[in-house]
Each structure stands twice: as C-alpha cells, then as structure tokens.
Tab-separated table of C-alpha atoms in Angstrom:
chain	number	residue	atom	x	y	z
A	1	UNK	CA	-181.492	-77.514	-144.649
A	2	UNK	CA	-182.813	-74.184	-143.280
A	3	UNK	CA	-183.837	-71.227	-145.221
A	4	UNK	CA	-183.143	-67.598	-143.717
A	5	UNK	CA	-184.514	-64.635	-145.172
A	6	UNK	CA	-182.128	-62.197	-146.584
A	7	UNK	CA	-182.395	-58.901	-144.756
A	8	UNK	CA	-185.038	-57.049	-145.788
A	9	UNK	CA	-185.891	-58.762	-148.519
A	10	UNK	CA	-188.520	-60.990	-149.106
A	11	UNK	CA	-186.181	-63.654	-150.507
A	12	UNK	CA	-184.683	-66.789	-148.694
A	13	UNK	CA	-181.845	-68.646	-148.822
A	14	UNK	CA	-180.288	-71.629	-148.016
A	15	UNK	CA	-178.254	-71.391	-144.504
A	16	UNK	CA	-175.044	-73.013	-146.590
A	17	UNK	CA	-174.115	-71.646	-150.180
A	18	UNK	CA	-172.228	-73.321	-152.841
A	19	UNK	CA	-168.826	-71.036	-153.113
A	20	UNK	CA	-167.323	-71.558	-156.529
A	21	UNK	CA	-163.511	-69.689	-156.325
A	22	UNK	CA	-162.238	-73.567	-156.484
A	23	UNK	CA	-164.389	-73.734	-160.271
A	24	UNK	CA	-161.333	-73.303	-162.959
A	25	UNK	CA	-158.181	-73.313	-161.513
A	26	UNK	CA	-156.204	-70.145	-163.595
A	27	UNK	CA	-153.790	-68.076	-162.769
A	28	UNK	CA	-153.697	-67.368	-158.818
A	29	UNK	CA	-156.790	-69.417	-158.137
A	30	UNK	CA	-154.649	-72.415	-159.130
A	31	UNK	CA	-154.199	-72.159	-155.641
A	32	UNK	CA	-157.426	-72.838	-154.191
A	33	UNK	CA	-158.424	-75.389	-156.769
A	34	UNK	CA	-159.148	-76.879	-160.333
A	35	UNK	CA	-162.621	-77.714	-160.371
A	36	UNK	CA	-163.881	-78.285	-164.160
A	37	UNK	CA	-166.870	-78.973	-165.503
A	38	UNK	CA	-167.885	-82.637	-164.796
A	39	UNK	CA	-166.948	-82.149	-161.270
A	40	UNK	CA	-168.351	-78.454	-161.113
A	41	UNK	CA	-172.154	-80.543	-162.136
A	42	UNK	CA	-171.964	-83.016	-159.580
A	43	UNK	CA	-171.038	-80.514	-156.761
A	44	UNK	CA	-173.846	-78.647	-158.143
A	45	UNK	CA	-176.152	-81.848	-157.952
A	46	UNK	CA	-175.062	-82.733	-154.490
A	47	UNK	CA	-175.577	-79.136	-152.672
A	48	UNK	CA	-179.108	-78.929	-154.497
A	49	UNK	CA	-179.778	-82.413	-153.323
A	50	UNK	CA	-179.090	-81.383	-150.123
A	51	UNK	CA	-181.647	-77.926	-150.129
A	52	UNK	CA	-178.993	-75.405	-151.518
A	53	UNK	CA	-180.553	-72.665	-153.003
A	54	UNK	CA	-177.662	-70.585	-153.741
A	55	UNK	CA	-174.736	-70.361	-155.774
A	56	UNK	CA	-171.738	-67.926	-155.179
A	57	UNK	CA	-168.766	-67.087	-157.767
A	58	UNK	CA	-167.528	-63.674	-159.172
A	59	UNK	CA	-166.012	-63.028	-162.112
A	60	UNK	CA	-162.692	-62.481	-160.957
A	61	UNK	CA	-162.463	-66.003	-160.204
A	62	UNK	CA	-160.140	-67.611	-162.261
A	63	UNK	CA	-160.895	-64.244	-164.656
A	64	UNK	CA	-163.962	-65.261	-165.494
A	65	UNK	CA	-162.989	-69.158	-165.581
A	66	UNK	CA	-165.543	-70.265	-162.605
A	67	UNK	CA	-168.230	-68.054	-164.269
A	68	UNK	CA	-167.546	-70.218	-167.331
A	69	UNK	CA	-167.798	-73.470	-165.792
A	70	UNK	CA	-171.029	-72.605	-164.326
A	71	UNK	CA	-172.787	-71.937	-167.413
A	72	UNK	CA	-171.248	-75.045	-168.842
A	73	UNK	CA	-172.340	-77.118	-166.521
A	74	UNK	CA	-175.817	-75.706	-165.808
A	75	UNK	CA	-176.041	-75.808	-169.757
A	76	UNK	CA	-178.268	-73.016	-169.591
A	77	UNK	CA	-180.590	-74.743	-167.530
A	78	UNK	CA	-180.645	-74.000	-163.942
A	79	UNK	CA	-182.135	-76.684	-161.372
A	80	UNK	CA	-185.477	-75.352	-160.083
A	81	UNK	CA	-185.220	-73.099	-157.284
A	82	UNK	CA	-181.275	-72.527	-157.606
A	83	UNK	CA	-180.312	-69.121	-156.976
A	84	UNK	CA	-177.228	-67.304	-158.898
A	85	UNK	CA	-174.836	-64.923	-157.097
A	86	UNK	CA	-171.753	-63.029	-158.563
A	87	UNK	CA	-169.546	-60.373	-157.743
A	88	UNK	CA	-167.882	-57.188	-159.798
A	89	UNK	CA	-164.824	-54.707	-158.916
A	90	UNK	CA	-161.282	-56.993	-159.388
A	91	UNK	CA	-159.911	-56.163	-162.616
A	92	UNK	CA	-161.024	-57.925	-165.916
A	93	UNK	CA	-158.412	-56.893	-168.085
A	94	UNK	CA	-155.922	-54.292	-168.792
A	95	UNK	CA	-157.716	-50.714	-170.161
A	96	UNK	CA	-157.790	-48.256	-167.303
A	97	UNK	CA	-162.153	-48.900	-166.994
A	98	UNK	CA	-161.964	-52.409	-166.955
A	99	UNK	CA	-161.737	-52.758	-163.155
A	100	UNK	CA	-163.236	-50.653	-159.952
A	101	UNK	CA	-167.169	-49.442	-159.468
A	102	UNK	CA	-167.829	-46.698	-162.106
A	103	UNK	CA	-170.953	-47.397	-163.923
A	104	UNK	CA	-169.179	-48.248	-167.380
A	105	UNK	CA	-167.227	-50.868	-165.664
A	106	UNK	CA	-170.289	-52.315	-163.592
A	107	UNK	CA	-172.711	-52.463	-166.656
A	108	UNK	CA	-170.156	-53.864	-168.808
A	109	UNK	CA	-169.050	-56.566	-166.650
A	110	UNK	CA	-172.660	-57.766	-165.638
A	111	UNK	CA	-173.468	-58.051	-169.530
A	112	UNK	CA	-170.480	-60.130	-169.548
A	113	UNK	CA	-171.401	-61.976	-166.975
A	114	UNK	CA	-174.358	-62.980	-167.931
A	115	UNK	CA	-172.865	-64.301	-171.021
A	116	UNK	CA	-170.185	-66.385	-169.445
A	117	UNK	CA	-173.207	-67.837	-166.936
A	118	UNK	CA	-175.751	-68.582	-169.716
A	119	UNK	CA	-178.614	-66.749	-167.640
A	120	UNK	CA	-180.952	-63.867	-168.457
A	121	UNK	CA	-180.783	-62.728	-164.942
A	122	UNK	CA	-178.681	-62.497	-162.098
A	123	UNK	CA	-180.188	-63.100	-158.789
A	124	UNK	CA	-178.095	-61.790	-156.228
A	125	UNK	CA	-175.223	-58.717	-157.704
A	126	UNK	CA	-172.515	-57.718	-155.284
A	127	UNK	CA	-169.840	-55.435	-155.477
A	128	UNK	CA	-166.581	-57.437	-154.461
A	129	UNK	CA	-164.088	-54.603	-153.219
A	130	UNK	CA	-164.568	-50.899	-152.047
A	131	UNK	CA	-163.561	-48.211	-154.343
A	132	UNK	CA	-162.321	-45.199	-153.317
A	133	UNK	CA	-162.297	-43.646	-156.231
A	134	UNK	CA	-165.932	-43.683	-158.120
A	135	UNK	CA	-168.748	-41.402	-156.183
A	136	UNK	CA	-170.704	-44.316	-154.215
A	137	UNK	CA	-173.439	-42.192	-155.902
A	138	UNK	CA	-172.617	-43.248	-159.073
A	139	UNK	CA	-172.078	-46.658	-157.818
A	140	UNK	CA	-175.275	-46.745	-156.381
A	141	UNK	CA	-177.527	-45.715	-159.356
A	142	UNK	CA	-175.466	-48.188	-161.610
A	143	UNK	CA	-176.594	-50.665	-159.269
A	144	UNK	CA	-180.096	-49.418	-159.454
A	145	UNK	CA	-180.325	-49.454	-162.885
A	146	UNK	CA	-179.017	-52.779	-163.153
A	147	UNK	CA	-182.097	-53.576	-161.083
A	148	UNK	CA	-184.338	-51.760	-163.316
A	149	UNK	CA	-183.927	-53.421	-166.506
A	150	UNK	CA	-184.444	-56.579	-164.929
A	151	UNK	CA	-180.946	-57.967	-165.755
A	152	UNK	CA	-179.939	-58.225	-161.668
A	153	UNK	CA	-183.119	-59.042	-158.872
A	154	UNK	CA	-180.967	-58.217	-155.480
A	155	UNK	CA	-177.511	-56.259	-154.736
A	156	UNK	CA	-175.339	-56.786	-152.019
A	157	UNK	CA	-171.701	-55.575	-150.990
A	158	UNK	CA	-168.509	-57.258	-149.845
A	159	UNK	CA	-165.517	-56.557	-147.822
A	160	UNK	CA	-166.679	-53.214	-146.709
A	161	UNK	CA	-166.166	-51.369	-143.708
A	162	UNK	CA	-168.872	-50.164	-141.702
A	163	UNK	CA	-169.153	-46.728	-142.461
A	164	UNK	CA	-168.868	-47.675	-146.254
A	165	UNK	CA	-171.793	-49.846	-146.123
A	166	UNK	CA	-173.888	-47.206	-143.881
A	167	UNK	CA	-172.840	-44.719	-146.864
A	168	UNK	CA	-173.870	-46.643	-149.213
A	169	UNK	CA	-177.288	-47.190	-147.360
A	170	UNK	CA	-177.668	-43.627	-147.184
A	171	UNK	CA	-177.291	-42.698	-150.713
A	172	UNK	CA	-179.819	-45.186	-151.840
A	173	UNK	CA	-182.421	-44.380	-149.716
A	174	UNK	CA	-182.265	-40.609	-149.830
A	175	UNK	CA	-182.347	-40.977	-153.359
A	176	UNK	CA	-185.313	-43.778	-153.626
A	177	UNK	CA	-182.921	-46.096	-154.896
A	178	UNK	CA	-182.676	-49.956	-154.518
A	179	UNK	CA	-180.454	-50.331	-151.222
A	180	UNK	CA	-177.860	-53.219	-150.477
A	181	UNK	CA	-179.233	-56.616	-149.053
A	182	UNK	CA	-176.344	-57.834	-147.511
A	183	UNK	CA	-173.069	-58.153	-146.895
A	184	UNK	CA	-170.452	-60.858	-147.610
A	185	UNK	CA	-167.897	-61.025	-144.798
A	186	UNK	CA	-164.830	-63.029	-143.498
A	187	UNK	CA	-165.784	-64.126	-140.023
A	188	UNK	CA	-164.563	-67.467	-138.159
A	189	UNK	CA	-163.577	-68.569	-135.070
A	190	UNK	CA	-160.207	-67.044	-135.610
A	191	UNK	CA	-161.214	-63.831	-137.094
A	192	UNK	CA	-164.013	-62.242	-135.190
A	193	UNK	CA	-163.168	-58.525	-135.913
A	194	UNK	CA	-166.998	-58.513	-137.752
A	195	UNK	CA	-168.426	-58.258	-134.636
A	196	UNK	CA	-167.583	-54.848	-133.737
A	197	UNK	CA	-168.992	-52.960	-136.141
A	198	UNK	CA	-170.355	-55.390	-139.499
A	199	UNK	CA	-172.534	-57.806	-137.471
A	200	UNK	CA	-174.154	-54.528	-135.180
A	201	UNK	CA	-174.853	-52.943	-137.965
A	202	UNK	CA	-176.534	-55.977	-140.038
A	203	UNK	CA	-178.566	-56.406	-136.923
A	204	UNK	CA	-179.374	-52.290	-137.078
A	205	UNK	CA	-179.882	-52.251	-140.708
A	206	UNK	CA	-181.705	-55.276	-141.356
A	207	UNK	CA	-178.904	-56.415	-143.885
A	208	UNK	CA	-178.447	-60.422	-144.491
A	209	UNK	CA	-174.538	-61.659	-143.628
A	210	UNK	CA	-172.988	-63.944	-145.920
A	211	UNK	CA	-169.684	-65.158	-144.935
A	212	UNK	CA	-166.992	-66.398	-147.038
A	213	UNK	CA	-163.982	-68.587	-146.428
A	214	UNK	CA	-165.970	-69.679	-142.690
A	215	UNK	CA	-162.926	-72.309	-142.264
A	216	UNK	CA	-160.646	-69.694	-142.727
A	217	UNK	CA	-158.783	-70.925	-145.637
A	218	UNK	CA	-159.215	-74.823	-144.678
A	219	UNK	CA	-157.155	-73.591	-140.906
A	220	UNK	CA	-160.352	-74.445	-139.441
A	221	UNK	CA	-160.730	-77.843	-140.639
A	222	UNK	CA	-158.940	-79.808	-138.031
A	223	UNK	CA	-156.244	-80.832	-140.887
A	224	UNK	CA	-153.273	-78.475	-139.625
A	225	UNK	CA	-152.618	-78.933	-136.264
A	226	UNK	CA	-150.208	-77.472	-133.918
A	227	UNK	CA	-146.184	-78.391	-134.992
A	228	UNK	CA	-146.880	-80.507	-137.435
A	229	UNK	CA	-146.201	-80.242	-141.467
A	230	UNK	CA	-148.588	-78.800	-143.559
A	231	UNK	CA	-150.344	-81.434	-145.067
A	232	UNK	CA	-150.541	-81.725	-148.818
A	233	UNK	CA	-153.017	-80.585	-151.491
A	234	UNK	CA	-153.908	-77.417	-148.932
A	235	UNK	CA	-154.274	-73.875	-149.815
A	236	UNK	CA	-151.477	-72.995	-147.165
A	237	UNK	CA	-149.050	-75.278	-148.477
A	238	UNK	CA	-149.447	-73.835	-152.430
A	239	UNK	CA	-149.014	-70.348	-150.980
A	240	UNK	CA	-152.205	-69.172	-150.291
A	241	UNK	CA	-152.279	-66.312	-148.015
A	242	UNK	CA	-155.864	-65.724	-146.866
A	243	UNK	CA	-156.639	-65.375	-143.744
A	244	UNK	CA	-153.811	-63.577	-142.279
A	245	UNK	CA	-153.360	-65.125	-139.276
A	246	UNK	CA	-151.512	-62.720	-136.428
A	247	UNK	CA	-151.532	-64.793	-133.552
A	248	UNK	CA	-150.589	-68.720	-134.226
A	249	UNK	CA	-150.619	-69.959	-130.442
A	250	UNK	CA	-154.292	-68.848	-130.336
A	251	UNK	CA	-155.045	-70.329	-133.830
A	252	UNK	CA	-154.110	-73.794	-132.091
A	253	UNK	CA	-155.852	-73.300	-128.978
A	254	UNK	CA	-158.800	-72.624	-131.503
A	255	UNK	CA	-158.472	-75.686	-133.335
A	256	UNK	CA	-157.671	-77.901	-130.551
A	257	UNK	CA	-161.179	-76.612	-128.734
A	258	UNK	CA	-162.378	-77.781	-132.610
A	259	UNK	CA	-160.910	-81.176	-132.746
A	260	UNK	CA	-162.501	-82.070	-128.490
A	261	UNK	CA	-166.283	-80.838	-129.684
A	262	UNK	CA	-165.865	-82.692	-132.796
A	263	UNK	CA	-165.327	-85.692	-131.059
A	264	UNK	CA	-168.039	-85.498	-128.370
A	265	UNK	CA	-170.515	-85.340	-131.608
A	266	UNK	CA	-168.292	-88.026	-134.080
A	267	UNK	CA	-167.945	-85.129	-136.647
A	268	UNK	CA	-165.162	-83.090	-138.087
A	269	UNK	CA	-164.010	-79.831	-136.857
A	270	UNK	CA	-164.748	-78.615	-139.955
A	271	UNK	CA	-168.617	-79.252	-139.080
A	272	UNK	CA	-168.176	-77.324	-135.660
A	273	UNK	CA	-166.593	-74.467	-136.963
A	274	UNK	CA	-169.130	-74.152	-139.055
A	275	UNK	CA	-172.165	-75.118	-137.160
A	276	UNK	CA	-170.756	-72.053	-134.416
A	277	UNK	CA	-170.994	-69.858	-136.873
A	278	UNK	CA	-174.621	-70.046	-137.998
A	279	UNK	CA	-175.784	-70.091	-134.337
A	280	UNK	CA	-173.844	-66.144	-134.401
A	281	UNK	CA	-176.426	-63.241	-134.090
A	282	UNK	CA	-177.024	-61.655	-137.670
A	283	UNK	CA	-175.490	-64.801	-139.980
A	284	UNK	CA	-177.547	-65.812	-143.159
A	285	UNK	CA	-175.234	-68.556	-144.728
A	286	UNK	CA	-171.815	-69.627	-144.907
A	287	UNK	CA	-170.277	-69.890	-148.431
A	288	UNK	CA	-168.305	-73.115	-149.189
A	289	UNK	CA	-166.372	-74.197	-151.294
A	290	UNK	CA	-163.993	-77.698	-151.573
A	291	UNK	CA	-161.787	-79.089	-153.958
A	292	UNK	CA	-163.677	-82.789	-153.948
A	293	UNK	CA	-167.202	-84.343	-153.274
A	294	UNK	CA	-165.810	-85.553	-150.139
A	295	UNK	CA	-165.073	-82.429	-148.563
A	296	UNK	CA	-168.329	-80.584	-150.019
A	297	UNK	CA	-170.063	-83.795	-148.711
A	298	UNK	CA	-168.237	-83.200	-145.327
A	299	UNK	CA	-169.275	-79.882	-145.344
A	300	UNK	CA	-173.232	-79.982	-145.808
A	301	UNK	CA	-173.463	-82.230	-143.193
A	302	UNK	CA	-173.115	-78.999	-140.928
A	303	UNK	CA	-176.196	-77.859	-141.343
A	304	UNK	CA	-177.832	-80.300	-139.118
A	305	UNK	CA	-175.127	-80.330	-136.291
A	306	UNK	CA	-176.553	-79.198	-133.180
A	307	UNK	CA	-173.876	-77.923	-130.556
A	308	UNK	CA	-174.502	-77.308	-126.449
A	309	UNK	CA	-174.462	-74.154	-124.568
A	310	UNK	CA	-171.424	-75.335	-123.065
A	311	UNK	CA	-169.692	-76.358	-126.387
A	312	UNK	CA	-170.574	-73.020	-127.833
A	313	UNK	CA	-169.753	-71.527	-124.357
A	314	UNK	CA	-165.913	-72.756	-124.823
A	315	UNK	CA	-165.598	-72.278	-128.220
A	316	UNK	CA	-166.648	-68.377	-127.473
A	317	UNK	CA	-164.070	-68.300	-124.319
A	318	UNK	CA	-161.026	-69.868	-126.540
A	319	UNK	CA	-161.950	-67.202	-129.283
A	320	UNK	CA	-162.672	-64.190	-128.032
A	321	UNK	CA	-160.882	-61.211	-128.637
A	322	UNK	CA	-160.689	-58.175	-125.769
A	323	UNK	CA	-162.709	-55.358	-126.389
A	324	UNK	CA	-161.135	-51.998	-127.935
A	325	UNK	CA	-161.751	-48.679	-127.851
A	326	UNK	CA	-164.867	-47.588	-127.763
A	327	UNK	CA	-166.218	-50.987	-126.719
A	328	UNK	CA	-164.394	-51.539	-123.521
A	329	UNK	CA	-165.733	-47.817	-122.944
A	330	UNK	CA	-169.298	-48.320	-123.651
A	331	UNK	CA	-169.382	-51.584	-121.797
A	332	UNK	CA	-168.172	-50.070	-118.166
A	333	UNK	CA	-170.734	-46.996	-118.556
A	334	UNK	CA	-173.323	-47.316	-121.189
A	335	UNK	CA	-174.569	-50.409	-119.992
A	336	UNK	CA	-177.975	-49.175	-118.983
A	337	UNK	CA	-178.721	-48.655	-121.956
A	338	UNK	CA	-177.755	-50.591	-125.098
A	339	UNK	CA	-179.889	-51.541	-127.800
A	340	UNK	CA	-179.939	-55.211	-129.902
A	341	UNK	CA	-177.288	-54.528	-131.948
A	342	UNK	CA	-174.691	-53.191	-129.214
A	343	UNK	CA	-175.369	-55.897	-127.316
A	344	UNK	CA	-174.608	-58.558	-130.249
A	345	UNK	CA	-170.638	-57.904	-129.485
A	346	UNK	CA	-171.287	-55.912	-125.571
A	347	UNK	CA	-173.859	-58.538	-123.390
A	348	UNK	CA	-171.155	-61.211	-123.216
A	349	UNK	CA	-168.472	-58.546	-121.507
A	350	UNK	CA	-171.277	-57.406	-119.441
C-alpha cells in the first residue's frame, strides 16, 4: 500500500480508503448494502491488514446506522494507526436546524457523532453537501472551532463546485482560519467532468482528492455488460440511481476497454478502473466500499496493479470527453502559456 500526503497537510493516507455507506443497511441505504457488525470488524481487519489507514462514513448513512456499527465494532478501540473520517449536512431528523451547515447544526451533529463512533476525536471532518443558505463564513468558523477544541484534527469538503471550494478557501485564509484539506469527488472512467475545474484547482490549491463511488456504482466492475440482464444483488438492480449515466453506448465501450486490460493482467475490471484512477494527476485515494470480503478483497488488490502507457493510453481515448467552453478556447490560443494545473485537463488536447 502507498501513502499520499493530504494536500497541504502534513498527514498521509492510505492510497485506498475503507468507504462504509454499505455499514447498516436502513432506509434508502438498504440499497447499497447491510453490512452489520461482525462483518463491519472483519472488513475493518482486512483493509488494515492490507495498510489502510483510513476509514470513511457520514452520518447520514443509514441515519447514523454505519456510524453505529463502527463504534461497535471498533469497541472503542481503534487499530493503531487507523484514521476516522465522517461527513455532516444531510438531514438528521425533522426540526428545521437539524440538517444544512449553520454552526448549531455542525456542532451538534459532530458531538453526536462522536458518540455514535465511540472516539474522542475525529480525524478527518467534511462537510457532505453545499448549502446555499448558511454564510460559508459561518460555516467556516464552525469548522474552525471544531478544530480548536480538539474534537476534529482536519476538515475537508464534498460535492462542491469549484468556485464554492475557492470561496470557501478564501474565507478561511483571510480570516486566519483552518482552511479545507481536500475534497471528496465522484470521478471514474465514465464521469470525468472533475477534470475541468475540481482536479485544476486541487493541483492549484494544494488540496488532497478523495473520490467516492470510483466504480461508479459497481458499472465499472465488469459485472454489467452490454445487453445483458442486470445481474442480481447490484445496486442498479435494487434501484439505485447513482451515477447518472447519460450516454449508455459509451458506458459499454468503457467497460469493454475494462474487461480487454483486465485480461492482459489476469485481474478484474474492477482493479483497472481503479488502478487508472490513482495514476490521474491530483488523486489521493479512492473510497471503497463492498457488500462482502470477496469484493473488498477484490478491491485492495488494486493498489499494486501496475498498468502500461498504452493501456492507460486507450483507456484515456475510450473515455474522454470533448472539451467545452472555455477549454476548447484556451487550448487553440493560450497554449503558450499554461501553467500545471491547466495543463492537468489541456496537454492531452494539445
């Protein structure tokens, strides 16, 4: 296992990250699995076997369920090493505060967290969801404070745009303030829209990249294939609906580039799509989850896979998107001079 550091921080972390929305199984996330405890322990035991050092959930998962699980199963006792992340914004119950960034809402649902995950501390704090409503000043100094009286160590956001994130940057720094981390994306094969502006900017800001759901909902996994059925036990087939997916002949083509490099190598296409993704400019770790031991098994074998320039080379070409506006722009007259983080979507157009 590798260890990258994250952003600008002096802390590292495991290139793979133990994603825990599978941990409980209520309500929606019935969907996406019914890990409990005893199984929730040995996937823990396996990824730290392996050289995981982190662990993702939020406590929106299963409302609070995976949360649960995790400090049942850690017992209050956390492996040496292992590193906790969680998330805050989704609602946690019904009052008109109890969801959403304001500083009542993220103070009371990290004390809560805390509880549910038996820990004094949270390692890694990330805001799930933008909020349009609460000042991202406010936001901000919650976050801050969090920091402060030593109940959160790092802060990161997730599912932000751009210019949210370089807000949020802003605000922190002008006012001395502990500034985001990183960023947890979706980015795969089949949805590369990060690149345009999230990955440039992580490069420009120095801000680690977590991405989550990198086999885009199990797509990726070499398991659905074009017309044919989808196979049983899947996300898709309980009615799952992320990823969107707008463009199904190009999902195939995507998968079927999968399934050829997987068998040059005698892997899965599960372990290319991910192994492409942590040789992408900007990428920290990829959070995964499963639903079994063999899948999670499947899974950290990734780390070690190894693919060509030319296997990476066609996996790029079956991808990639064309450039929009102002790209397409900048790459027929800007050209001469682009810094590091234009050229992490630009230099292959140019």
């Amino acid at each position: 296992m590798d260890y990258r550091q994250l952003g600008r921080s002096g802390l590292k972390i495991s290139t793979l990250t133990l994603g825990t929305m599978t941990m409980g199984g209520r309500g929606v996330f019935e969907k996406v699995g019914n890990v409990g405890r005893a199984e929730a322990r040995r996937q823990i035991d396996m990824c730290v076997d392996a050289g995981v050092n982190l662990l993702d959930t939020a406590d929106i998962y299963s409302t609070g369920g995976s949360e649960e699980i995790i400090g049942e199963a850690l017992g209050g006792q956390r492996p040496q090493g292992l590193l906790i992340a969680t998330k805050v914004r989704f609602p946690m119950g019904k009052g008109p505060n109890d969801r959403g960034l304001s500083r009542h809402h993220i103070v009371t649902a990290c004390e809560a967290s805390l509880k549910r995950l038996r820990t004094d501390v949270i390692d890694l704090y990330q805001v799930h969801e933008w909020d349009g409503i609460t000042p991202l000043d406010e936001t901000m100094q919650a976050l801050d404070t969090l920091i402060r009286d030593g109940k959160v160590r790092y802060i990161g956001c997730s599912n932000y745009s751009a210019w949210h994130v370089m807000k949020a940057l802003a605000i922190a720094e002008s006012a001395h303030r502990e500034r985001f981390v990183c960023q947890q994306i979706h980015y795969t094969l089949e949805a590369r829209e990060a690149e345009n502006e999230l990955i440039p900017l992580a490069i420009d800001q120095g801000l680690g990249v977590l991405v989550w759901s990198p086999l885009a909902g199990g797509l990726l996994s070499g398991k659905h294939r074009r017309n044919q059925e989808t196979p049983a036990g899947t996300r898709q087939l309980a009615g799952w609906s992320e990823p969107p997916i707008h463009d199904e002949s190009r999902l195939w083509n995507i998968v079927e580039a999968l399934i050829e490099v997987a068998g040059a190598h005698g892997v899965s296409a599960a372990q290319v799509a991910l192994a492409w993704l942590l040789g992408r400019p900007a990428v920290t770790s990829l959070v995964i989850g499963a639903r079994n031991e063999q899948q999670l098994a499947d899974n950290l074998r990734a780390a070690t896979l190894v693919l060509t320039k030319e296997e990476r080379s066609m996996l790029d070409a079956v991808s990639q998107r064309p450039l929009q506006y102002p790209y397409w722009h900048q790459a027929q007259t800007a050209r001469d001079r682009l810094g590091p983080a234009d050229l992490a979507l630009l230099g292959p157009h140019l």
